[in-house]
CSV table of N, CA and C in Angstrom, one decimal:
chain,number,residue,atom,x,y,z
A,1,MET,N,133.6,109.4,104.9
A,1,MET,CA,133.4,109.1,106.3
A,1,MET,C,132.0,109.3,106.8
A,2,GLU,N,131.3,110.4,106.2
A,2,GLU,CA,130.0,110.7,106.6
A,2,GLU,C,129.0,109.5,106.3
A,3,VAL,N,129.2,108.9,105.1
A,3,VAL,CA,128.3,107.8,104.7
A,3,VAL,C,128.4,106.6,105.8
A,4,ILE,N,129.6,106.3,106.2
A,4,ILE,CA,129.8,105.3,107.2
A,4,ILE,C,129.0,105.5,108.5
A,5,ASN,N,128.9,106.8,108.9
A,5,ASN,CA,128.1,107.2,110.1
A,5,ASN,C,126.6,106.9,109.8
A,6,TYR,N,126.2,107.2,108.6
A,6,TYR,CA,124.8,107.0,108.3
A,6,TYR,C,124.5,105.5,108.2
A,7,ILE,N,125.4,104.7,107.7
A,7,ILE,CA,125.2,103.3,107.6
A,7,ILE,C,125.1,102.7,109.0
A,8,GLU,N,125.9,103.2,109.9
A,8,GLU,CA,125.9,102.7,111.3
A,8,GLU,C,124.6,103.1,112.0
A,9,LYS,N,124.1,104.3,111.7
A,9,LYS,CA,122.8,104.8,112.3
A,9,LYS,C,121.7,103.9,111.7
A,10,ALA,N,121.8,103.6,110.4
A,10,ALA,CA,120.7,102.8,109.7
A,10,ALA,C,120.7,101.4,110.3
A,11,LYS,N,121.8,100.9,110.7
A,11,LYS,CA,121.9,99.6,111.3
A,11,LYS,C,121.1,99.5,112.6
A,12,LYS,N,121.0,100.7,113.2
A,12,LYS,CA,120.3,100.9,114.5
A,12,LYS,C,118.8,101.3,114.3
A,13,GLY,N,118.4,101.4,113.0
A,13,GLY,CA,117.0,101.7,112.7
A,13,GLY,C,116.7,103.1,112.5
A,14,ASP,N,117.7,104.0,112.4
A,14,ASP,CA,117.5,105.4,112.3
A,14,ASP,C,116.9,105.7,110.9
A,15,GLN,N,115.6,106.2,110.9
A,15,GLN,CA,114.9,106.5,109.6
A,15,GLN,C,115.6,107.6,108.8
A,16,VAL,N,116.1,108.6,109.5
A,16,VAL,CA,116.8,109.7,108.8
A,16,VAL,C,118.0,109.1,108.0
A,17,ALA,N,118.7,108.2,108.6
A,17,ALA,CA,119.8,107.6,108.0
A,17,ALA,C,119.4,106.8,106.7
A,18,PHE,N,118.3,106.1,106.8
A,18,PHE,CA,117.8,105.4,105.6
A,18,PHE,C,117.5,106.4,104.5
A,19,THR,N,116.8,107.5,104.9
A,19,THR,CA,116.5,108.5,103.9
A,19,THR,C,117.7,109.0,103.2
A,20,PHE,N,118.7,109.3,104.0
A,20,PHE,CA,120.0,109.9,103.5
A,20,PHE,C,120.6,108.9,102.5
A,21,LEU,N,120.7,107.6,102.9
A,21,LEU,CA,121.3,106.6,102.0
A,21,LEU,C,120.5,106.4,100.7
A,22,LEU,N,119.2,106.5,100.8
A,22,LEU,CA,118.4,106.3,99.6
A,22,LEU,C,118.6,107.5,98.7
A,23,ASP,N,118.6,108.7,99.3
A,23,ASP,CA,118.9,109.9,98.5
A,23,ASP,C,120.3,109.9,97.9
A,24,HIS,N,121.2,109.6,98.7
A,24,HIS,CA,122.6,109.6,98.3
A,24,HIS,C,123.0,108.6,97.1
A,25,TYR,N,122.4,107.5,97.2
A,25,TYR,CA,122.7,106.4,96.2
A,25,TYR,C,121.7,106.1,95.2
A,26,TRP,N,120.5,106.7,95.3
A,26,TRP,CA,119.4,106.4,94.3
A,26,TRP,C,119.8,106.6,92.9
A,27,ASN,N,120.4,107.8,92.5
A,27,ASN,CA,120.7,108.1,91.1
A,27,ASN,C,121.8,107.1,90.6
A,28,GLU,N,122.7,106.7,91.4
A,28,GLU,CA,123.8,105.8,91.0
A,28,GLU,C,123.2,104.4,90.6
A,29,VAL,N,122.4,103.9,91.5
A,29,VAL,CA,121.8,102.6,91.3
A,29,VAL,C,120.8,102.6,90.2
A,30,TYR,N,119.9,103.7,90.1
A,30,TYR,CA,118.9,103.8,89.1
A,30,TYR,C,119.6,104.0,87.7
A,31,GLY,N,120.7,104.8,87.7
A,31,GLY,CA,121.4,105.0,86.4
A,31,GLY,C,122.1,103.8,85.9
A,32,PHE,N,122.6,103.0,86.8
A,32,PHE,CA,123.3,101.7,86.5
A,32,PHE,C,122.2,100.8,85.9
A,33,MET,N,121.1,100.7,86.5
A,33,MET,CA,120.0,99.8,86.0
A,33,MET,C,119.4,100.3,84.7
A,34,LEU,N,119.3,101.6,84.6
A,34,LEU,CA,118.7,102.1,83.3
A,34,LEU,C,119.6,101.8,82.1
A,35,LYS,N,120.9,101.8,82.3
A,35,LYS,CA,121.9,101.4,81.3
A,35,LYS,C,121.7,99.9,80.9
A,36,ARG,N,121.5,99.1,81.9
A,36,ARG,CA,121.3,97.7,81.7
A,36,ARG,C,120.0,97.3,81.1
A,37,THR,N,118.9,97.9,81.6
A,37,THR,CA,117.6,97.5,81.2
A,37,THR,C,117.0,98.3,80.0
A,38,GLU,N,117.5,99.6,79.9
A,38,GLU,CA,117.0,100.5,78.9
A,38,GLU,C,115.5,100.7,79.1
A,39,ASN,N,115.0,100.6,80.3
A,39,ASN,CA,113.5,100.7,80.6
A,39,ASN,C,113.4,101.4,81.9
A,40,GLU,N,112.7,102.6,81.9
A,40,GLU,CA,112.6,103.4,83.1
A,40,GLU,C,111.8,102.7,84.2
A,41,THR,N,110.7,102.1,83.8
A,41,THR,CA,109.8,101.5,84.8
A,41,THR,C,110.5,100.3,85.5
A,42,ASP,N,111.2,99.4,84.7
A,42,ASP,CA,111.9,98.3,85.2
A,42,ASP,C,113.1,98.8,86.1
A,43,SER,N,113.7,99.9,85.7
A,43,SER,CA,114.8,100.4,86.5
A,43,SER,C,114.3,100.9,87.8
A,44,GLU,N,113.2,101.6,87.8
A,44,GLU,CA,112.6,102.1,89.1
A,44,GLU,C,112.3,101.0,90.0
A,45,ASP,N,111.6,100.0,89.4
A,45,ASP,CA,111.2,98.8,90.2
A,45,ASP,C,112.4,98.1,90.8
A,46,ILE,N,113.4,97.9,90.0
A,46,ILE,CA,114.6,97.2,90.4
A,46,ILE,C,115.3,98.0,91.5
A,47,THR,N,115.4,99.3,91.3
A,47,THR,CA,116.0,100.2,92.3
A,47,THR,C,115.3,100.2,93.6
A,48,ILE,N,114.0,100.2,93.6
A,48,ILE,CA,113.2,100.2,94.8
A,48,ILE,C,113.4,98.8,95.5
A,49,GLU,N,113.4,97.8,94.8
A,49,GLU,CA,113.6,96.4,95.3
A,49,GLU,C,115.0,96.3,95.9
A,50,THR,N,115.9,96.9,95.2
A,50,THR,CA,117.3,96.9,95.7
A,50,THR,C,117.4,97.5,97.1
A,51,PHE,N,116.9,98.7,97.2
A,51,PHE,CA,117.0,99.4,98.5
A,51,PHE,C,116.2,98.7,99.6
A,52,SER,N,115.1,98.1,99.2
A,52,SER,CA,114.3,97.4,100.2
A,52,SER,C,115.1,96.2,100.7
A,53,LYS,N,115.7,95.4,99.8
A,53,LYS,CA,116.5,94.3,100.2
A,53,LYS,C,117.8,94.8,101.0
A,54,ALA,N,118.4,95.8,100.6
A,54,ALA,CA,119.6,96.4,101.3
A,54,ALA,C,119.2,96.8,102.7
A,55,PHE,N,118.1,97.5,102.8
A,55,PHE,CA,117.7,98.0,104.1
A,55,PHE,C,117.3,96.9,105.1
A,56,ASP,N,116.7,95.9,104.5
A,56,ASP,CA,116.3,94.7,105.3
A,56,ASP,C,117.6,94.0,105.8
A,57,LYS,N,118.6,94.0,105.0
A,57,LYS,CA,119.8,93.2,105.3
A,57,LYS,C,121.0,94.1,105.7
A,58,ILE,N,120.8,95.3,106.0
A,58,ILE,CA,121.9,96.3,106.3
A,58,ILE,C,122.8,95.8,107.4
A,59,ALA,N,122.3,95.0,108.3
A,59,ALA,CA,123.1,94.5,109.4
A,59,ALA,C,124.2,93.6,108.9
A,60,THR,N,124.0,93.0,107.7
A,60,THR,CA,125.0,92.1,107.1
A,60,THR,C,126.0,92.8,106.2
A,61,TYR,N,125.9,94.1,106.0
A,61,TYR,CA,126.8,94.9,105.2
A,61,TYR,C,128.2,94.9,105.8
A,62,ASN,N,129.2,94.5,105.0
A,62,ASN,CA,130.6,94.5,105.4
A,62,ASN,C,131.3,95.8,105.0
A,63,PRO,N,131.7,96.6,106.0
A,63,PRO,CA,132.3,97.9,105.7
A,63,PRO,C,133.6,97.8,104.9
A,64,GLU,N,134.2,96.6,104.8
A,64,GLU,CA,135.4,96.5,104.0
A,64,GLU,C,135.2,96.8,102.5
A,65,PHE,N,133.9,96.8,102.1
A,65,PHE,CA,133.6,97.0,100.7
A,65,PHE,C,132.8,98.4,100.6
A,66,GLN,N,132.9,99.0,99.5
A,66,GLN,CA,132.1,100.3,99.3
A,66,GLN,C,130.6,100.0,99.4
A,67,PHE,N,129.9,100.9,100.0
A,67,PHE,CA,128.4,100.7,100.1
A,67,PHE,C,127.8,100.6,98.7
A,68,ASN,N,128.2,101.5,97.8
A,68,ASN,CA,127.6,101.6,96.5
A,68,ASN,C,127.9,100.3,95.7
A,69,THR,N,129.0,99.7,95.9
A,69,THR,CA,129.4,98.4,95.3
A,69,THR,C,128.4,97.3,95.8
A,70,TRP,N,128.1,97.3,97.1
A,70,TRP,CA,127.2,96.4,97.7
A,70,TRP,C,125.8,96.6,97.1
A,71,LEU,N,125.4,97.8,97.0
A,71,LEU,CA,124.1,98.1,96.4
A,71,LEU,C,124.0,97.6,94.9
A,72,ILE,N,125.0,97.9,94.2
A,72,ILE,CA,125.0,97.5,92.8
A,72,ILE,C,125.0,96.0,92.6
A,73,ALA,N,125.7,95.2,93.5
A,73,ALA,CA,125.6,93.8,93.5
A,73,ALA,C,124.2,93.3,93.8
A,74,ILE,N,123.5,93.9,94.7
A,74,ILE,CA,122.1,93.6,95.0
A,74,ILE,C,121.2,93.9,93.8
A,75,ALA,N,121.5,95.0,93.2
A,75,ALA,CA,120.7,95.4,92.0
A,75,ALA,C,120.8,94.4,90.9
A,76,LYS,N,122.1,94.0,90.7
A,76,LYS,CA,122.3,93.0,89.6
A,76,LYS,C,121.5,91.7,89.9
A,77,ASN,N,121.5,91.3,91.2
A,77,ASN,CA,120.8,90.0,91.5
A,77,ASN,C,119.3,90.2,91.4
A,78,VAL,N,118.8,91.4,91.7
A,78,VAL,CA,117.3,91.7,91.6
A,78,VAL,C,117.0,91.6,90.1
A,79,HIS,N,117.9,92.2,89.3
A,79,HIS,CA,117.7,92.2,87.8
A,79,HIS,C,117.7,90.8,87.2
A,80,ILE,N,118.6,90.0,87.7
A,80,ILE,CA,118.7,88.6,87.2
A,80,ILE,C,117.4,87.9,87.6
A,81,ASP,N,117.0,88.1,88.8
A,81,ASP,CA,115.7,87.4,89.3
A,81,ASP,C,114.5,87.9,88.4
A,82,MET,N,114.5,89.2,88.1
A,82,MET,CA,113.4,89.7,87.2
A,82,MET,C,113.5,89.0,85.8
A,83,LEU,N,114.7,88.9,85.3
A,83,LEU,CA,114.8,88.3,84.0
A,83,LEU,C,114.4,86.8,84.0
A,84,ARG,N,114.8,86.1,85.1
A,84,ARG,CA,114.4,84.7,85.2
A,84,ARG,C,112.9,84.6,85.2
A,85,LYS,N,112.2,85.5,86.0
A,85,LYS,CA,110.7,85.4,86.0
A,85,LYS,C,110.1,85.7,84.7
A,86,LYS,N,110.7,86.6,84.0
A,86,LYS,CA,110.2,86.9,82.6
A,86,LYS,C,110.4,85.8,81.7
A,87,LYS,N,111.6,85.2,81.8
A,87,LYS,CA,112.0,84.1,80.9
A,87,LYS,C,111.0,82.9,81.1
A,88,SER,N,110.7,82.6,82.4
A,88,SER,CA,109.8,81.5,82.7
A,88,SER,C,108.4,81.6,82.2
A,89,THR,N,108.0,82.9,81.8
A,89,THR,CA,106.7,83.1,81.3
A,89,THR,C,106.6,83.2,79.8
A,90,VAL,N,107.8,83.0,79.1
A,90,VAL,CA,107.8,83.0,77.7
A,90,VAL,C,107.2,81.8,77.1
A,91,PHE,N,106.4,81.9,76.1
A,91,PHE,CA,105.7,80.8,75.5
A,91,PHE,C,106.6,80.1,74.4
A,92,ILE,N,106.4,78.8,74.2
A,92,ILE,CA,107.1,78.1,73.2
A,92,ILE,C,106.4,78.4,71.9
A,93,GLU,N,107.2,78.3,70.8
A,93,GLU,CA,106.6,78.6,69.5
A,93,GLU,C,105.8,77.4,69.0
A,94,ILE,N,104.7,77.7,68.4
A,94,ILE,CA,103.8,76.7,67.8
A,94,ILE,C,103.4,77.1,66.4
A,95,THR,N,103.1,76.1,65.6
A,95,THR,CA,102.7,76.4,64.2
A,95,THR,C,101.3,77.0,64.2
A,96,ASP,N,101.0,77.5,63.0
A,96,ASP,CA,99.6,78.1,62.8
A,96,ASP,C,98.5,77.0,63.0
A,97,GLU,N,98.9,75.8,62.5
A,97,GLU,CA,97.9,74.7,62.6
A,97,GLU,C,97.6,74.4,64.1
A,98,GLU,N,98.7,74.3,64.9
A,98,GLU,CA,98.6,74.0,66.3
A,98,GLU,C,97.8,75.1,67.0
A,99,ASP,N,98.1,76.3,66.6
A,99,ASP,CA,97.5,77.5,67.2
A,99,ASP,C,96.0,77.4,66.9
A,100,GLN,N,95.6,77.1,65.7
A,100,GLN,CA,94.2,77.0,65.4
A,100,GLN,C,93.5,75.9,66.1
A,101,GLN,N,94.2,74.8,66.3
A,101,GLN,CA,93.6,73.7,67.1
A,101,GLN,C,93.4,74.1,68.6
A,102,ALA,N,94.4,74.8,69.1
A,102,ALA,CA,94.2,75.3,70.5
A,102,ALA,C,93.1,76.4,70.6
A,103,TYR,N,93.0,77.2,69.6
A,103,TYR,CA,92.0,78.2,69.6
A,103,TYR,C,90.6,77.6,69.5
A,104,ASN,N,90.5,76.5,68.8
A,104,ASN,CA,89.2,75.9,68.7
A,104,ASN,C,88.8,75.2,70.0
A,105,VAL,N,89.8,74.8,70.8
A,105,VAL,CA,89.5,74.1,72.0
A,105,VAL,C,89.4,75.1,73.2
A,106,ALA,N,90.3,76.0,73.3
A,106,ALA,CA,90.4,76.8,74.5
A,106,ALA,C,89.6,78.1,74.4
A,107,ASP,N,88.8,78.3,75.4
A,107,ASP,CA,88.0,79.6,75.5
A,107,ASP,C,88.8,80.4,76.5
A,108,SER,N,89.4,81.5,76.1
A,108,SER,CA,90.3,82.2,77.0
A,108,SER,C,89.5,83.2,77.8
A,109,SER,N,88.2,83.4,77.5
A,109,SER,CA,87.5,84.4,78.3
A,109,SER,C,87.3,83.8,79.7
A,110,PRO,N,87.4,84.6,80.7
A,110,PRO,CA,87.2,84.1,82.1
A,110,PRO,C,85.8,83.6,82.4
A,111,SER,N,85.8,82.5,83.1
A,111,SER,CA,84.5,81.9,83.4
A,111,SER,C,83.9,82.7,84.6
A,112,ALA,N,82.7,82.5,84.9
A,112,ALA,CA,82.0,83.2,86.1
A,112,ALA,C,82.8,82.9,87.3
A,113,GLU,N,83.3,81.6,87.5
A,113,GLU,CA,84.1,81.3,88.6
A,113,GLU,C,85.4,82.1,88.7
A,114,ASP,N,86.1,82.2,87.5
A,114,ASP,CA,87.3,83.0,87.5
A,114,ASP,C,87.1,84.4,87.9
A,115,GLU,N,86.0,85.0,87.4
A,115,GLU,CA,85.6,86.4,87.8
A,115,GLU,C,85.4,86.5,89.3
A,116,LEU,N,84.7,85.6,89.8
A,116,LEU,CA,84.4,85.6,91.2
A,116,LEU,C,85.7,85.5,92.1
A,117,ILE,N,86.6,84.6,91.7
A,117,ILE,CA,87.8,84.4,92.4
A,117,ILE,C,88.6,85.7,92.3
A,118,LYS,N,88.7,86.3,91.1
A,118,LYS,CA,89.4,87.6,90.9
A,118,LYS,C,88.8,88.7,91.8
A,119,GLU,N,87.5,88.8,91.9
A,119,GLU,CA,86.9,89.8,92.7
A,119,GLU,C,87.2,89.5,94.2
A,120,GLN,N,87.1,88.2,94.6
A,120,GLN,CA,87.4,87.9,96.0
A,120,GLN,C,88.8,88.2,96.4
A,121,ASN,N,89.8,87.9,95.5
A,121,ASN,CA,91.2,88.2,95.7
A,121,ASN,C,91.4,89.7,95.8
A,122,LEU,N,90.8,90.5,94.9
A,122,LEU,CA,90.9,91.9,95.0
A,122,LEU,C,90.3,92.5,96.3
A,123,SER,N,89.2,91.9,96.6
A,123,SER,CA,88.5,92.4,97.9
A,123,SER,C,89.4,92.1,99.1
A,124,ARG,N,90.0,90.9,99.1
A,124,ARG,CA,90.9,90.6,100.2
A,124,ARG,C,92.1,91.6,100.3
A,125,LEU,N,92.7,91.8,99.1
A,125,LEU,CA,93.8,92.7,99.0
A,125,LEU,C,93.4,94.1,99.5
A,126,LEU,N,92.2,94.6,99.1
A,126,LEU,CA,91.7,95.9,99.6
A,126,LEU,C,91.6,95.9,101.1
A,127,GLN,N,91.1,94.8,101.6
A,127,GLN,CA,91.0,94.7,103.1
A,127,GLN,C,92.3,94.8,103.8
A,128,PHE,N,93.3,94.2,103.2
A,128,PHE,CA,94.7,94.2,103.7
A,128,PHE,C,95.2,95.7,103.6
A,129,ILE,N,95.0,96.3,102.5
A,129,ILE,CA,95.5,97.7,102.3
A,129,ILE,C,94.8,98.6,103.4
A,130,LYS,N,93.6,98.4,103.7
A,130,LYS,CA,92.9,99.2,104.7
A,130,LYS,C,93.5,99.1,106.1
A,131,GLU,N,94.3,98.0,106.3
A,131,GLU,CA,94.9,97.9,107.6
A,131,GLU,C,96.2,98.8,107.7
A,132,LEU,N,96.6,99.3,106.6
A,132,LEU,CA,97.8,100.2,106.6
A,132,LEU,C,97.4,101.6,107.1
A,133,LYS,N,98.3,102.4,107.6
A,133,LYS,CA,98.0,103.8,108.0
A,133,LYS,C,97.6,104.5,106.7
A,134,PRO,N,96.8,105.5,106.9
A,134,PRO,CA,96.2,106.3,105.7
A,134,PRO,C,97.2,106.8,104.7
A,135,HIS,N,98.4,107.3,105.2
A,135,HIS,CA,99.4,107.8,104.2
A,135,HIS,C,100.0,106.7,103.4
A,136,TYR,N,100.1,105.5,103.9
A,136,TYR,CA,100.5,104.3,103.1
A,136,TYR,C,99.5,103.9,102.2
A,137,GLN,N,98.2,103.9,102.6
A,137,GLN,CA,97.1,103.5,101.7
A,137,GLN,C,97.1,104.4,100.5
A,138,GLU,N,97.3,105.7,100.8
A,138,GLU,CA,97.2,106.7,99.7
A,138,GLU,C,98.3,106.4,98.6
A,139,VAL,N,99.6,106.2,99.0
A,139,VAL,CA,100.6,106.0,98.0
A,139,VAL,C,100.4,104.7,97.3
A,140,ILE,N,99.9,103.6,97.9
A,140,ILE,CA,99.6,102.4,97.3
A,140,ILE,C,98.5,102.6,96.2
A,141,GLN,N,97.5,103.3,96.6
A,141,GLN,CA,96.3,103.6,95.7
A,141,GLN,C,96.8,104.4,94.5
A,142,LEU,N,97.6,105.4,94.7
A,142,LEU,CA,98.1,106.3,93.6
A,142,LEU,C,99.0,105.5,92.7
A,143,ARG,N,99.9,104.7,93.2
A,143,ARG,CA,100.8,104.0,92.4
A,143,ARG,C,100.2,102.8,91.6
A,144,TYR,N,99.5,101.9,92.4
A,144,TYR,CA,99.1,100.7,91.8
A,144,TYR,C,97.6,100.7,91.3
A,145,PHE,N,96.8,101.5,91.7
A,145,PHE,CA,95.4,101.6,91.2
A,145,PHE,C,95.2,102.7,90.2
A,146,GLN,N,95.9,103.8,90.5
A,146,GLN,CA,95.8,104.9,89.5
A,146,GLN,C,97.0,105.0,88.6
A,147,GLU,N,98.0,104.0,88.8
A,147,GLU,CA,99.1,103.9,88.0
A,147,GLU,C,99.9,105.2,87.7
A,148,MET,N,100.0,106.0,88.8
A,148,MET,CA,100.8,107.2,88.6
A,148,MET,C,102.3,106.9,88.8
A,149,SER,N,103.1,107.7,88.2
A,149,SER,CA,104.6,107.6,88.3
A,149,SER,C,104.9,108.2,89.7
A,150,TYR,N,106.2,107.9,90.1
A,150,TYR,CA,106.6,108.4,91.4
A,150,TYR,C,106.6,109.9,91.4
A,151,GLN,N,107.0,110.5,90.3
A,151,GLN,CA,107.0,112.0,90.2
A,151,GLN,C,105.6,112.5,90.3
A,152,GLU,N,104.7,111.9,89.6
A,152,GLU,CA,103.3,112.4,89.7
A,152,GLU,C,102.7,112.3,91.1
A,153,ILE,N,103.1,111.2,91.8
A,153,ILE,CA,102.7,111.1,93.2
A,153,ILE,C,103.3,112.2,94.0
A,154,ALA,N,104.6,112.4,93.8
A,154,ALA,CA,105.2,113.5,94.6
A,154,ALA,C,104.6,114.8,94.4
A,155,GLU,N,104.2,115.1,93.1
A,155,GLU,CA,103.5,116.4,92.8
A,155,GLU,C,102.1,116.4,93.5
A,156,GLN,N,101.4,115.3,93.3
A,156,GLN,CA,100.0,115.3,93.9
A,156,GLN,C,100.1,115.5,95.4
A,157,LEU,N,101.0,114.8,96.1
A,157,LEU,CA,101.1,114.9,97.6
A,157,LEU,C,101.9,116.1,98.0
A,158,ASN,N,102.5,116.8,97.1
A,158,ASN,CA,103.3,118.0,97.4
A,158,ASN,C,104.4,117.5,98.4
A,159,GLU,N,105.1,116.5,98.1
A,159,GLU,CA,106.2,115.9,98.9
A,159,GLU,C,107.4,115.7,98.0
A,160,PRO,N,108.6,115.7,98.6
A,160,PRO,CA,109.8,115.3,97.8
A,160,PRO,C,109.7,113.9,97.3
A,161,LEU,N,110.3,113.7,96.1
A,161,LEU,CA,110.3,112.4,95.5
A,161,LEU,C,110.9,111.3,96.4
A,162,SER,N,111.9,111.6,97.1
A,162,SER,CA,112.5,110.6,98.0
A,162,SER,C,111.6,110.2,99.1
A,163,ASN,N,110.7,111.1,99.6
A,163,ASN,CA,109.7,110.7,100.6
A,163,ASN,C,108.7,109.7,100.0
A,164,VAL,N,108.3,110.0,98.8
A,164,VAL,CA,107.3,109.1,98.1
A,164,VAL,C,108.0,107.7,97.9
A,165,LYS,N,109.2,107.7,97.5
A,165,LYS,CA,109.9,106.4,97.3
A,165,LYS,C,110.0,105.6,98.6
A,166,ILE,N,110.3,106.3,99.7
A,166,ILE,CA,110.4,105.6,101.0
A,166,ILE,C,109.1,105.1,101.5
A,167,LYS,N,108.0,106.0,101.3
A,167,LYS,CA,106.7,105.6,101.7
A,167,LYS,C,106.2,104.4,101.0
A,168,LEU,N,106.5,104.3,99.7
A,168,LEU,CA,106.1,103.2,98.9
A,168,LEU,C,106.8,101.9,99.3
A,169,LEU,N,108.1,102.1,99.6
A,169,LEU,CA,108.9,101.0,100.0
A,169,LEU,C,108.4,100.4,101.3
A,170,ARG,N,108.1,101.3,102.3
A,170,ARG,CA,107.6,100.9,103.6
A,170,ARG,C,106.2,100.3,103.4
A,171,ALA,N,105.3,100.9,102.6
A,171,ALA,CA,103.9,100.5,102.4
A,171,ALA,C,103.9,99.0,101.9
A,172,LYS,N,104.8,98.8,100.9
A,172,LYS,CA,104.8,97.5,100.3
A,172,LYS,C,105.3,96.4,101.3
A,173,LYS,N,106.3,96.8,102.1
A,173,LYS,CA,106.9,95.9,103.1
A,173,LYS,C,105.8,95.6,104.1
A,174,LEU,N,105.1,96.6,104.6
A,174,LEU,CA,104.1,96.4,105.7
A,174,LEU,C,102.9,95.6,105.1
A,175,LEU,N,102.6,95.9,103.9
A,175,LEU,CA,101.5,95.1,103.2
A,175,LEU,C,101.9,93.7,103.1
A,176,ALA,N,103.1,93.4,102.7
A,176,ALA,CA,103.6,92.0,102.6
A,176,ALA,C,103.5,91.3,104.0
A,177,GLU,N,103.9,92.0,105.0
A,177,GLU,CA,103.8,91.5,106.4
A,177,GLU,C,102.4,91.2,106.8
A,178,ILE,N,101.5,92.0,106.5
A,178,ILE,CA,100.1,91.8,106.8
A,178,ILE,C,99.6,90.6,106.1
A,179,ILE,N,99.8,90.5,104.8
A,179,ILE,CA,99.4,89.4,104.0
A,179,ILE,C,100.0,88.1,104.5
A,180,GLU,N,101.2,88.1,104.8
A,180,GLU,CA,101.9,86.9,105.3
A,180,GLU,C,101.3,86.5,106.7
A,181,SER,N,101.0,87.4,107.5
A,181,SER,CA,100.4,87.1,108.8
A,181,SER,C,99.0,86.5,108.7
A,182,LYS,N,98.3,86.8,107.6
A,182,LYS,CA,96.9,86.3,107.5
A,182,LYS,C,96.8,85.0,106.8
A,183,LYS,N,98.0,84.4,106.3
A,183,LYS,CA,97.9,83.1,105.6
A,183,LYS,C,97.5,82.0,106.5
């Protein structure tokens, strides 16, 4: 009964309710995905994406179904999307002769133009990140530029792990909104 109250509060935008739901269901969703993927990083990413999607669409949640069942269904779809993306990047097999021909033709080192574009894109991304509030900038910096784990970030910031997860979730969402608005 308690969970239903938190779901209703979350539907009204109550941040404490979102935190409760994340804390309450994190291990279940993460554990489910860890069994499926056998990869901690993928499981964390899928779980965060799951909660992000669930919280964005919480108004559509049907209370006739268990909330954890709804979350697991979202997690399965996120996982399938991730597998599709990975599958689309798999290369076709080629013979050694074809490989040598391609090697002789293609220079895989980035050109000066490629380097410039990469620098400009990174520069734009950093400008977008600077538009976030400082505490969101910090978690983005620690996670994606210093490649720290969620636990390491929690220890560095001296904050509970759930706070770090929520901050990253919000930071990514806000950053996506900023980038979208600048297109």
